[in-house]
PDB file of C-alpha atoms in Angstrom:
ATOM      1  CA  UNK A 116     -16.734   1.707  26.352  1.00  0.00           C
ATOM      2  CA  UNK A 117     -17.403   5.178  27.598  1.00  0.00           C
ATOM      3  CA  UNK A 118     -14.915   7.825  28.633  1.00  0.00           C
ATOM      4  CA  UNK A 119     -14.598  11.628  28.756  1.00  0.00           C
ATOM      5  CA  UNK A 120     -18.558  11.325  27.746  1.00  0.00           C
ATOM      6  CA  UNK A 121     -18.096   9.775  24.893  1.00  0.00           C
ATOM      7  CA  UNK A 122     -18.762   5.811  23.801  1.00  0.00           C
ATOM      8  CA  UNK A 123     -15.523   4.568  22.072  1.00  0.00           C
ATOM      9  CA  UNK A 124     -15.158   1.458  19.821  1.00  0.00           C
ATOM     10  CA  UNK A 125     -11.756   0.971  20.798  1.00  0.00           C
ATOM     11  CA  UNK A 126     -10.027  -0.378  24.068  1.00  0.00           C
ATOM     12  CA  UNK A 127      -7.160   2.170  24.380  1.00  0.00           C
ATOM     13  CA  UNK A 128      -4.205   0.695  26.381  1.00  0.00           C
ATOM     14  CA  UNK A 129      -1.858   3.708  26.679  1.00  0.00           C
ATOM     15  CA  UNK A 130      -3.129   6.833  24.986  1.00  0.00           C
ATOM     16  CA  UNK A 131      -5.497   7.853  27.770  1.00  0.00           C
ATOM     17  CA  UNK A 132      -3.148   7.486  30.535  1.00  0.00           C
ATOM     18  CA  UNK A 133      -1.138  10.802  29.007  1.00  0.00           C
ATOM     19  CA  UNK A 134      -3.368  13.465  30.509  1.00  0.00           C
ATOM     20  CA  UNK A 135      -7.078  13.731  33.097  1.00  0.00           C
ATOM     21  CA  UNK A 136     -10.281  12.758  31.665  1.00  0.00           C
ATOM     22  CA  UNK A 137     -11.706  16.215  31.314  1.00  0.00           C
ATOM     23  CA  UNK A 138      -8.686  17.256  29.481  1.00  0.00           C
ATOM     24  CA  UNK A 139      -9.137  14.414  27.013  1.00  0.00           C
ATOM     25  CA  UNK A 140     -12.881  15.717  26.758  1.00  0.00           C
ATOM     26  CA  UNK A 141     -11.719  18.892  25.901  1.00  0.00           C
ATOM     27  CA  UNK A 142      -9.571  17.991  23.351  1.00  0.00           C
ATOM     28  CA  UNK A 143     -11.317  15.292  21.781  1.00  0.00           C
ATOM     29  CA  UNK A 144     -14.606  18.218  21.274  1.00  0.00           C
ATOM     30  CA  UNK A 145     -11.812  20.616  19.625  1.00  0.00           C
ATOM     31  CA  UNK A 146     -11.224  17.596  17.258  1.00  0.00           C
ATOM     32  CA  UNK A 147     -14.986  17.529  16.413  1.00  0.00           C
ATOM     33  CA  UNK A 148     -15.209  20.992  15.665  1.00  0.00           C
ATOM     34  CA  UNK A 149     -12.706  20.785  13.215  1.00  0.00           C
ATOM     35  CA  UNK A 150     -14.027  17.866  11.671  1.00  0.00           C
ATOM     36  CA  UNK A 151     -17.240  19.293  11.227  1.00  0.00           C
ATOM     37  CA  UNK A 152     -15.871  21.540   9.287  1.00  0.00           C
ATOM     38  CA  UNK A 153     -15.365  19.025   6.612  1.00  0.00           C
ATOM     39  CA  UNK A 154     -18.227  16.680   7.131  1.00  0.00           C
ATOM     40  CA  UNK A 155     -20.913  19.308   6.888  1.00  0.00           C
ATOM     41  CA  UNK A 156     -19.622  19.709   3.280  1.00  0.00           C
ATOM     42  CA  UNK A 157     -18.989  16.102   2.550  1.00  0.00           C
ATOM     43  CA  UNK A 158     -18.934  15.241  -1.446  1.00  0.00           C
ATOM     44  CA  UNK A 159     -18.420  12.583  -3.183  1.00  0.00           C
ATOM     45  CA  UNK A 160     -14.599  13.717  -3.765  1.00  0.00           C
ATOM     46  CA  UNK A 161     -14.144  14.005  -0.226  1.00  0.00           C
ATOM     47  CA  UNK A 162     -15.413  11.105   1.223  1.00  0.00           C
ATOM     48  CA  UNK A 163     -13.442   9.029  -1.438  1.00  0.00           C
ATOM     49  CA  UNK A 164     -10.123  10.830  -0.043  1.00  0.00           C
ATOM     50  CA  UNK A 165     -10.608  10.133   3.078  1.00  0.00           C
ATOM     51  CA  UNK A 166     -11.882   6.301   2.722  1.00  0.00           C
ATOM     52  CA  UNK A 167      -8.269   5.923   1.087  1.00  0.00           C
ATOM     53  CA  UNK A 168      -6.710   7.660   3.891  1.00  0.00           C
ATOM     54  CA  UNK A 169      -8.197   5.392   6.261  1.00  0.00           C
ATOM     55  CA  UNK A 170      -6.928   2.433   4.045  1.00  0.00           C
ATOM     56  CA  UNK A 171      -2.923   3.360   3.848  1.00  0.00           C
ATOM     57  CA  UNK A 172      -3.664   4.481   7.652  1.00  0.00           C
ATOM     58  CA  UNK A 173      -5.011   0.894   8.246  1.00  0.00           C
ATOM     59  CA  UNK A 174      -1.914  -0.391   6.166  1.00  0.00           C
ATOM     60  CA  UNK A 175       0.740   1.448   7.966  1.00  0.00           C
ATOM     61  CA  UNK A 176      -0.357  -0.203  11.544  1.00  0.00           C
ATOM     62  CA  UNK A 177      -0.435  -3.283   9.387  1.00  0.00           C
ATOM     63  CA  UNK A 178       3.113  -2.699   8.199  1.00  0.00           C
ATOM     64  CA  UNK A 179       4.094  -1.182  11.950  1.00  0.00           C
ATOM     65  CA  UNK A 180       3.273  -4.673  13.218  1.00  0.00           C
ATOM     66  CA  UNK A 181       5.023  -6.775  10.279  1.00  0.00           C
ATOM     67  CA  UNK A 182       8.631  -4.613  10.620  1.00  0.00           C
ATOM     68  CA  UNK A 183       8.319  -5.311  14.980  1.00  0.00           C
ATOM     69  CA  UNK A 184       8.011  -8.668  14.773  1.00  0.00           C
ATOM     70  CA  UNK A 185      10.871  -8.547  12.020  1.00  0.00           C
ATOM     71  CA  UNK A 186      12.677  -6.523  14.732  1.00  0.00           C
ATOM     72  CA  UNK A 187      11.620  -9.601  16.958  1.00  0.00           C
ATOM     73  CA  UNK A 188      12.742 -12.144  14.380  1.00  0.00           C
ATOM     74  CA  UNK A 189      16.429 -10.261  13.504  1.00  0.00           C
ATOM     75  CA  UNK A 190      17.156 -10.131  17.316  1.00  0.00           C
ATOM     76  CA  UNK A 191      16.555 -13.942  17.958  1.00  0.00           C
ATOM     77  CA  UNK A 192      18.655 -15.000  15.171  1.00  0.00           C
ATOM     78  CA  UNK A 193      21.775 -12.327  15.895  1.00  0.00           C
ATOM     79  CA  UNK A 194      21.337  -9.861  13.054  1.00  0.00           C
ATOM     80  CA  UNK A 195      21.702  -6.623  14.553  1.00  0.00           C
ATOM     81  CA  UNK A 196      22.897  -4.654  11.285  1.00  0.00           C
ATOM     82  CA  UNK A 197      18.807  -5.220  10.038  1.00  0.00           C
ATOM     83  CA  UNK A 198      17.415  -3.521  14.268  1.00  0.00           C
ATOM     84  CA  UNK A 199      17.843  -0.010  13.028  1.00  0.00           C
ATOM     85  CA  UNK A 200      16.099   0.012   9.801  1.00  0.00           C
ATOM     86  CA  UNK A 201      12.997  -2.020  11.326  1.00  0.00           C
ATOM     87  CA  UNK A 202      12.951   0.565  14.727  1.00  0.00           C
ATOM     88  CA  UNK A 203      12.701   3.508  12.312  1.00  0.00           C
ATOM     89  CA  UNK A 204      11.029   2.349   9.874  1.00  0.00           C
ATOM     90  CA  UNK A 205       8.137   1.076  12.045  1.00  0.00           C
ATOM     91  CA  UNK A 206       8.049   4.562  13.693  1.00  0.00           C
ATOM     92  CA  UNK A 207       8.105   6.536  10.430  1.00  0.00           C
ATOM     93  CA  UNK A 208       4.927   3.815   9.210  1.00  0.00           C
ATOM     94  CA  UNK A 209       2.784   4.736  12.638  1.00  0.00           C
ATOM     95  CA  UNK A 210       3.713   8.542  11.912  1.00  0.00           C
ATOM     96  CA  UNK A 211       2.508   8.702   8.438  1.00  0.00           C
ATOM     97  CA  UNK A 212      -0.677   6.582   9.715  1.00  0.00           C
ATOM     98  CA  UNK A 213      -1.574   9.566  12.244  1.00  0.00           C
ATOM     99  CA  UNK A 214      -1.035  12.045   9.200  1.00  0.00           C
ATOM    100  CA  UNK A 215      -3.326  10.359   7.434  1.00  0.00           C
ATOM    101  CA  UNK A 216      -5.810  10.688   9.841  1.00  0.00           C
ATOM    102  CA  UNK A 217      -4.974  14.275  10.711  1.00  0.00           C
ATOM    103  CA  UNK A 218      -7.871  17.210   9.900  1.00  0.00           C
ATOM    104  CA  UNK A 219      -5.123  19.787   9.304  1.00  0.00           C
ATOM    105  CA  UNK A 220      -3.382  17.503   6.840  1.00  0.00           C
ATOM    106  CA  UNK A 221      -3.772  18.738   2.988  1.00  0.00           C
ATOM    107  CA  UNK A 222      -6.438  17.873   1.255  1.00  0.00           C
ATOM    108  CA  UNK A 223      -6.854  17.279  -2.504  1.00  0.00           C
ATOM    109  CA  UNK A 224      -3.699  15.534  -3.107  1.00  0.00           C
ATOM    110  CA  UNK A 225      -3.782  11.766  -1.841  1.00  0.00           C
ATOM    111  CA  UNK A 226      -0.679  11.033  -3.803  1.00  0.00           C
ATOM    112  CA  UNK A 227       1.702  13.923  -2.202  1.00  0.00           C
ATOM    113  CA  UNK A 228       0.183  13.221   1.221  1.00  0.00           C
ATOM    114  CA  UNK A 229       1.227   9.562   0.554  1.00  0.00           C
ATOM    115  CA  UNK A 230       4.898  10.713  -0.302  1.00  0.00           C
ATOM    116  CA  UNK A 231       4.858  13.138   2.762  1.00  0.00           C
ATOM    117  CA  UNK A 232       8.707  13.576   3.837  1.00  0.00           C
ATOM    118  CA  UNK A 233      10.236  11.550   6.663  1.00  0.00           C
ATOM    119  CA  UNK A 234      10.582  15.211   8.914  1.00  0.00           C
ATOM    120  CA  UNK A 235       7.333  16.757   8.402  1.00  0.00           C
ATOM    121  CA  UNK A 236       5.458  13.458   9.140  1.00  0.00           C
ATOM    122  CA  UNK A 237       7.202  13.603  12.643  1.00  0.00           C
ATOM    123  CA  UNK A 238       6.614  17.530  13.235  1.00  0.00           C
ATOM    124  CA  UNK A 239       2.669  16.519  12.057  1.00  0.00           C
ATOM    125  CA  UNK A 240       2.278  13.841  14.442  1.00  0.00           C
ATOM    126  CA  UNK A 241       4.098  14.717  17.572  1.00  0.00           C
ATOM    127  CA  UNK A 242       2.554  18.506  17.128  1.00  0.00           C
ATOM    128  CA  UNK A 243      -1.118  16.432  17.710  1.00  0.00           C
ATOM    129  CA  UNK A 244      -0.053  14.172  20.289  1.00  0.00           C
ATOM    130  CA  UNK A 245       1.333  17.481  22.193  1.00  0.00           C
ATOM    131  CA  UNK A 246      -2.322  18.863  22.157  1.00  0.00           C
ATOM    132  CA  UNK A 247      -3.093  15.662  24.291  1.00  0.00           C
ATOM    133  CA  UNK A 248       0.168  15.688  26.180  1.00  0.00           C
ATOM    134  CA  UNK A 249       3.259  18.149  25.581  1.00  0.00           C
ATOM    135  CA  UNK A 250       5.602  16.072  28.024  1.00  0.00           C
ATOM    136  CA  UNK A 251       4.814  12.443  26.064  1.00  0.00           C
ATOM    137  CA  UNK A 252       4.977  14.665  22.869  1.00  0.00           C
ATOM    138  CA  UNK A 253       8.488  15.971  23.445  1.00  0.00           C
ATOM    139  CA  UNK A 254      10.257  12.992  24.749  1.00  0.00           C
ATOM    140  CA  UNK A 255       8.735  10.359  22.129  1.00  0.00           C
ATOM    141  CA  UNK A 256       9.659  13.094  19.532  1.00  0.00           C
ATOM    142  CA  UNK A 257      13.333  12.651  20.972  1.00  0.00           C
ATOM    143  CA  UNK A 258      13.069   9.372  20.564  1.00  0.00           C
ATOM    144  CA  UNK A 259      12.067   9.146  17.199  1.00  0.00           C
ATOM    145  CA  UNK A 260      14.806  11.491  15.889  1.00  0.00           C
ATOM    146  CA  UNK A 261      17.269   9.185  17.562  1.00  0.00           C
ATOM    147  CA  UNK A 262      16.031   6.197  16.029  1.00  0.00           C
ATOM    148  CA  UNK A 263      16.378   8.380  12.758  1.00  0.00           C
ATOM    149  CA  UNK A 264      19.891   9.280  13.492  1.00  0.00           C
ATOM    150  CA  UNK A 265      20.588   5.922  14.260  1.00  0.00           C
ATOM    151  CA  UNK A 266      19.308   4.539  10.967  1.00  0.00           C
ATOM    152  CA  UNK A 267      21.050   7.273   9.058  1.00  0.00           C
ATOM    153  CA  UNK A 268      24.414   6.102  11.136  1.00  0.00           C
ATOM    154  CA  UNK A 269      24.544   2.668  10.098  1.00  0.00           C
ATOM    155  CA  UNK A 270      23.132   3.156   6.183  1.00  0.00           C
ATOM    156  CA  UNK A 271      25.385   6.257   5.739  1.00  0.00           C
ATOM    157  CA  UNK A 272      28.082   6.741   7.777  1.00  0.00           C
ATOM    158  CA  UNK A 273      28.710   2.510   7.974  1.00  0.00           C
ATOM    159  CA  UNK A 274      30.747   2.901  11.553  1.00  0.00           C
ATOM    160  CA  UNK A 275      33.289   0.618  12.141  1.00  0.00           C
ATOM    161  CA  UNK A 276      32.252  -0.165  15.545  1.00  0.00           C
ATOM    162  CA  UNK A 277      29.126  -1.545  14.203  1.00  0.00           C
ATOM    163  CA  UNK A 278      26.173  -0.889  16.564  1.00  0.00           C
ATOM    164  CA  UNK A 279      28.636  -0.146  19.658  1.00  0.00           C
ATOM    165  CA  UNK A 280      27.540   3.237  20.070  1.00  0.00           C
ATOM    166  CA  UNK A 281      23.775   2.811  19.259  1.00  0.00           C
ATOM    167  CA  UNK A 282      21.252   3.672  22.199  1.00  0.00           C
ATOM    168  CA  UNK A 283      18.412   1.291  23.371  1.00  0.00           C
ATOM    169  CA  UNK A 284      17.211   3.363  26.597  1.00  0.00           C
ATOM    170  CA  UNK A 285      13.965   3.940  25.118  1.00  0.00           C
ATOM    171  CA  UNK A 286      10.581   2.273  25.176  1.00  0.00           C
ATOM    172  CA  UNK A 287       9.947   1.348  21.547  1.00  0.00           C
ATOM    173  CA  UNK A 288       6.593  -0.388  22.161  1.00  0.00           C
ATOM    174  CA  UNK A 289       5.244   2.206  23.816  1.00  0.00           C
ATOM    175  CA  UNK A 290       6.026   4.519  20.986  1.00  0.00           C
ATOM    176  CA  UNK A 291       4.275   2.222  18.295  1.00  0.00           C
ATOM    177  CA  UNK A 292       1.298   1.708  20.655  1.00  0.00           C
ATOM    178  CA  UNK A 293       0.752   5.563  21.259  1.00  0.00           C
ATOM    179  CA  UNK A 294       0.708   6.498  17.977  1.00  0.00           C
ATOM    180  CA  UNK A 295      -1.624   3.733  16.968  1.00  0.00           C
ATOM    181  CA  UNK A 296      -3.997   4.982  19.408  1.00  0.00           C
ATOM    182  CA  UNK A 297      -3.481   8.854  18.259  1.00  0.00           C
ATOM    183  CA  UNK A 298      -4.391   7.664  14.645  1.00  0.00           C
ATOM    184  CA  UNK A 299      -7.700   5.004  16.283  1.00  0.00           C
ATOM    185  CA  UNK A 300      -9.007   8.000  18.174  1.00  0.00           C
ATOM    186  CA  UNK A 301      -8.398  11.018  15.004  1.00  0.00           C
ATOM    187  CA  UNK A 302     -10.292   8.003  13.344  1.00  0.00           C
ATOM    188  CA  UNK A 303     -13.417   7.606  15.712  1.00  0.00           C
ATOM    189  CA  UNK A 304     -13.771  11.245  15.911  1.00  0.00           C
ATOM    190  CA  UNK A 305     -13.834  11.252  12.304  1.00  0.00           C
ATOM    191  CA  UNK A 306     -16.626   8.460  12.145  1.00  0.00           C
ATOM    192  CA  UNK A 307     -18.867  10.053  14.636  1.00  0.00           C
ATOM    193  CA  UNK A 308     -18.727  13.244  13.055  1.00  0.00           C
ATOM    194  CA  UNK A 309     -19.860  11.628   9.546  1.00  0.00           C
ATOM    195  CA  UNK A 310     -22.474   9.725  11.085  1.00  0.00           C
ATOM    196  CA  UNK A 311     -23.431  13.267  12.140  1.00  0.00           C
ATOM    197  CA  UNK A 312     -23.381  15.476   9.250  1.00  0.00           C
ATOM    198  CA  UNK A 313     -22.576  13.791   6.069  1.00  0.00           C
ATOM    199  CA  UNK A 314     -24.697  12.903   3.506  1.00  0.00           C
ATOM    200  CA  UNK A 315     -25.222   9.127   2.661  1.00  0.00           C
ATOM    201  CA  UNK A 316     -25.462  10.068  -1.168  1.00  0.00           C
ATOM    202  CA  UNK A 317     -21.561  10.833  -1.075  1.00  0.00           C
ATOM    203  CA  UNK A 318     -20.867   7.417   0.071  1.00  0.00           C
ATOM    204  CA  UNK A 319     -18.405   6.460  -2.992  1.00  0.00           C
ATOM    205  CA  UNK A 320     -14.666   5.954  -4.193  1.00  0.00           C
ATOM    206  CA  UNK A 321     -13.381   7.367  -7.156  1.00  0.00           C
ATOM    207  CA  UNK A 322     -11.464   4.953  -8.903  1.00  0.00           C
ATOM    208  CA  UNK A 323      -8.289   7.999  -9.633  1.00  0.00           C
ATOM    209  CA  UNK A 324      -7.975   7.420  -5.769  1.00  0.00           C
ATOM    210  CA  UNK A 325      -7.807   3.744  -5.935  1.00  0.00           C
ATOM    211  CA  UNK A 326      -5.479   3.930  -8.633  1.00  0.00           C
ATOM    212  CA  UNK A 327      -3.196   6.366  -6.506  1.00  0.00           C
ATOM    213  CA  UNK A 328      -2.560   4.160  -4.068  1.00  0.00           C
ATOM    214  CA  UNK A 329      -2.259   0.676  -6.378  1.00  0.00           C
ATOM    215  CA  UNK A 330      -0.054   1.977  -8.870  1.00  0.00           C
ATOM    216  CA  UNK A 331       2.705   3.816  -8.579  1.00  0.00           C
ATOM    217  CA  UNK A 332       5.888   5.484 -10.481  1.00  0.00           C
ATOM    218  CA  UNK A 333       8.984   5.792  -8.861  1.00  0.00           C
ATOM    219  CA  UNK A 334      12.022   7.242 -10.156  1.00  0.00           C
ATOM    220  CA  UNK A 335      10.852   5.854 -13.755  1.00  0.00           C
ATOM    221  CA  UNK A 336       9.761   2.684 -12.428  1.00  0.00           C
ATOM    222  CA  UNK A 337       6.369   1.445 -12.574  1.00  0.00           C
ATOM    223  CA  UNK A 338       4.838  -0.664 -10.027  1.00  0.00           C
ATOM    224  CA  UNK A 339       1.378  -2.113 -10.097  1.00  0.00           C
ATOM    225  CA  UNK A 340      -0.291  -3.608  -6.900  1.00  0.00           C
ATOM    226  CA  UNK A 341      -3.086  -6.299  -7.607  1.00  0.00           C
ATOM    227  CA  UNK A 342      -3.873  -7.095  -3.764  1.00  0.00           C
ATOM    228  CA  UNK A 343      -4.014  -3.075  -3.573  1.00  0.00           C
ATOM    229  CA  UNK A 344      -6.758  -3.146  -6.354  1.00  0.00           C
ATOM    230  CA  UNK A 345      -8.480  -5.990  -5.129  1.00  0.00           C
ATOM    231  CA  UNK A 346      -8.377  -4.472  -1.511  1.00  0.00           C
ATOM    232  CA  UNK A 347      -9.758  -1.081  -2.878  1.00  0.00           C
ATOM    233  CA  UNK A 348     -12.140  -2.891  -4.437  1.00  0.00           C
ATOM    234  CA  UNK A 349     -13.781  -4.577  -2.060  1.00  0.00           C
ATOM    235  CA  UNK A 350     -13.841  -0.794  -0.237  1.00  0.00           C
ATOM    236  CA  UNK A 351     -15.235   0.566  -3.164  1.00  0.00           C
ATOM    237  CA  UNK A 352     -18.045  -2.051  -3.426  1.00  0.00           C
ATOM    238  CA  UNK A 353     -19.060  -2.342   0.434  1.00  0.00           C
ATOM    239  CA  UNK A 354     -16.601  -0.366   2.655  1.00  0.00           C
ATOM    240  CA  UNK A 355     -17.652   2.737   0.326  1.00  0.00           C
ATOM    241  CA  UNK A 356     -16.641   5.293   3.615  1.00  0.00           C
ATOM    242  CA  UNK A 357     -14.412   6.285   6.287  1.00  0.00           C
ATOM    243  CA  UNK A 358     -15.394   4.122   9.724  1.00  0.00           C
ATOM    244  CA  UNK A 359     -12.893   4.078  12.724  1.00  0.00           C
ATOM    245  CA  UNK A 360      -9.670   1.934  11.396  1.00  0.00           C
ATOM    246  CA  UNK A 361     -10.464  -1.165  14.124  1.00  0.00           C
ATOM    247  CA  UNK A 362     -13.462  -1.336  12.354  1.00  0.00           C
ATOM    248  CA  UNK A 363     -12.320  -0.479   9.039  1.00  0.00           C
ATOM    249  CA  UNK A 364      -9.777  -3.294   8.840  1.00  0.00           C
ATOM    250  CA  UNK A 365     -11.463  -6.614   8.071  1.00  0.00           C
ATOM    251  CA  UNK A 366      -9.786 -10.031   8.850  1.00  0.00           C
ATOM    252  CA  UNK A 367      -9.309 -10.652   5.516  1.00  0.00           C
ATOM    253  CA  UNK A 368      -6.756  -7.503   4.559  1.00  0.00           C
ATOM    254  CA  UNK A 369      -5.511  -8.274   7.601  1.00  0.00           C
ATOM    255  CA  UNK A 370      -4.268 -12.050   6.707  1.00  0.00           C
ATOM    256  CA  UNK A 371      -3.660 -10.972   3.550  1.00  0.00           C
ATOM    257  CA  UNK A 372      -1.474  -8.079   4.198  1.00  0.00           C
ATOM    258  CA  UNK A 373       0.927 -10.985   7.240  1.00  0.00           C
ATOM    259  CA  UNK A 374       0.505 -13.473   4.882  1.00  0.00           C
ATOM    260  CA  UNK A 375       2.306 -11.388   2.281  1.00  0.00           C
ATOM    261  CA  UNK A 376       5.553 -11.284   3.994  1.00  0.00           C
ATOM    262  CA  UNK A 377       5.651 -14.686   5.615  1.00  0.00           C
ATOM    263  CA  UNK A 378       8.485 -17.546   4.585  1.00  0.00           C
ATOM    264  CA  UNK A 379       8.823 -20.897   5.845  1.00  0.00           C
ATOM    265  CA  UNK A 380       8.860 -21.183   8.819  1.00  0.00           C
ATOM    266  CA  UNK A 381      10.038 -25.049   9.130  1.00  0.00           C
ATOM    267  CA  UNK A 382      12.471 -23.760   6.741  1.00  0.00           C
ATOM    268  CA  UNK A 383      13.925 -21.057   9.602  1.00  0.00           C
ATOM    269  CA  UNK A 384      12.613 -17.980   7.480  1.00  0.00           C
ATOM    270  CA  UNK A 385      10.660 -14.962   9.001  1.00  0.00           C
ATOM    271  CA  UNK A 386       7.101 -15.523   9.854  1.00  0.00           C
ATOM    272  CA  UNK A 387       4.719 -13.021  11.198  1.00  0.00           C
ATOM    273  CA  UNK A 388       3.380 -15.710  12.852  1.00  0.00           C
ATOM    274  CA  UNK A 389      -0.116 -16.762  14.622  1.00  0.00           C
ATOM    275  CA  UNK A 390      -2.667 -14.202  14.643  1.00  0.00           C
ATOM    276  CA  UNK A 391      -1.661 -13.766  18.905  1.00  0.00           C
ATOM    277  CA  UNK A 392       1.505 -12.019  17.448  1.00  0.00           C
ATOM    278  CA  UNK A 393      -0.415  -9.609  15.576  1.00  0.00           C
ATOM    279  CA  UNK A 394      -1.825  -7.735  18.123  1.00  0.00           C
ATOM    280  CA  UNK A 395       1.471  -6.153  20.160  1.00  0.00           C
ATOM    281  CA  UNK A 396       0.778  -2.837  18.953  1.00  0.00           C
ATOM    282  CA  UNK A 397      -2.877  -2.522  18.130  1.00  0.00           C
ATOM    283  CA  UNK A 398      -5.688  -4.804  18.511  1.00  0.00           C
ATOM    284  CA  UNK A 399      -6.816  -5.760  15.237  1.00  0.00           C
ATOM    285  CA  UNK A 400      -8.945  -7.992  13.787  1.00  0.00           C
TER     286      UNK A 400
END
C-alpha cells in the first residue's frame, strides 16, 4: 500500500496512527539517509550481518507471539505466578527485535549485539520510537520498566502477597504490536535502500555468522541448535540477503519455530495453536 509517498509491503495496524503523515515522511527519509550510509558500501561481511540480524529479528516476533499466547494459556488455567515472566519477557523479545534492526546499533559484533543487556535494549528502542512519537515513546517506556519491576518482584523479592500488588492498567498488546511494526518498517527501509545501492555480488552469509547464532556457550555450557543451522541454511542457500522481515519469514520457520513449543493439546498441555492465533501481534506468514 502507499503512504507518506512511499509503497509499503506491510499493513501497519498501529504504528502509523502515532504521529501525521508528513511527519512519518520525514522521518522515514532520515531513516534512508542513514541507511545509505551503509548500503552504498555493502560487502560481503556486511550483508551477511545484517541477513542474520533480520533472522533473530524475525525470531524474536516469533518468540513475542509464542510467550503471549503462553500468557493466554497460564491465565485460562489459573497460573498467575508464570503472567510476569511471559509480559516481560515478550517485551524484552520485541525490544531486542527493533535493535536488531536499528542503523545506529553496533556493527561488527553479531554475537554481543545478540547478548545486548535487558536496559540498553529498552533505551535503544524507545529512543527510535520517540523520533516517530515522543508521547507513545515515554509512556510505553513506563510501561515496560514496570513490567520489568514486576518480573524482578516476583523472581527476587518472592512477596508474600503473591501478585496482590502487581499492576495491569496497561495495554500490553498494543505494546507488542508497536514495536513489531517499529522493527517491519526499520526493516523495509532497509530493503529499499539495498535494492538501491548495494551490490548483488555481496549477496552471501558467512558461515562464522551462522555459527553465532546456532551455537552458543553460556556460562561453560555448550549448546548447539540444529533447526538454527538448518534455518541458516536455507538463508544461506536462497534467502542469501536482508528483505523486509514479513517477507523474510517463510511459512516454514514459521511452523517450525510454533511447532517447537507445542504439547498435547488433548492431553491439556500448551499449544500455540492454529495458525489464526499466530497473528495477534504481527501478521506473519
Amino acid at each position: 500500500m502507499k503512504y507518506a509517498n512511499r509503497t509499503w509491503f506491510y499493513n501497519y495496524r498501529r504504528l502509523w496512527k502515532l504521529c501525521t503523515e508528513q511527519k512519518l515522511g520525514s522521518r522515514c527519509n532520515q531513516i534512508s539517509q542513514q541507511f545509505s550510509l551503509l548500503t552504498k558500501e555493502w560487502s560481503v561481511e556486511r550483508n551477511s550481518e545484517w541477513t542474520c540480524r533480520a533472522y533473530m529479528s524475525s525470531k524474536m516476533i516469533l518468540n513475542a507471539t509464542a510467550l503471549w499466547n503462553s500468557l493466554d494459556f497460564a491465565q485460562s488455567v489459573g497460573l498467575r505466578a508464570a503472567n510476569p515472566y511471559f509480559e516481560y519477557y515478550a517485551t524484552l523479545s520485541l525490544l531486542r527485535g527493533v535493535v536488531f534492526m536499528l542503523p545506529t546499533s553496533q556493527e561488527g559484533d553479531l554475537e554481543a549485539l545478540i547478548s545486548i543487556s535487558h536496559s540498553r535494549a529498552i533505551n535503544m528502542a524507545f529512543d527510535w520510537l520517540a523520533h516517530i512519537d515522543q508521547d507513545a515513546a515515554t509512556r510505553l517506556k513506563k510501561t515496560t520498566l514496570r513490567l520489568k519491576a514486576q518480573r524482578e518482584l516476583i523472581a527476587y523479592k518472592v512477596p508474600a502477597s503473591g501478585d496482590k500488588n502487581l499492576s495491569s492498567n496497561y495495554d500490553l498488546l498494543e505494546l507488542l504490536i508497536l514495536l513489531g511494526e517499529l522493527a517491519q518498517l526499520t526493516s523495509e527501509l532497509l530493503e529499499a535502500s539495498i535494492d538501491k545501492n548495494a551490490d548483488p555480488s555481496s549477496f552471501k552469509v558467512l558461515d562464522d555468522h551462522i555459527h553465532a547464532i546456532a551455537s552458543v556457550d553460556i556460562e561453560g555450557f555448550s549448546f548447539l541448535d540444529d533447526d538454527d543451522y538448518r534455518r541458516l541454511g536455507y538463508v544461506q542457500r536462497k534467502t542469501q540477503r536482508p528483505y523486509n522481515l514479513a517477507n523474510f519469514m517463510h511459512a516454514g520457520l514459521v511452523e517450525d519455530f510454533f511447532d517447537a513449543w507445542d504439547g498435547d493439546e488433548e492431553r491439556g498441555e500448551f499449544s500455540n495453536g492454529a495458525p489464526s492465533n499466530w497473528t495477534a501481534i504481527f501478521e506473519v506468514p
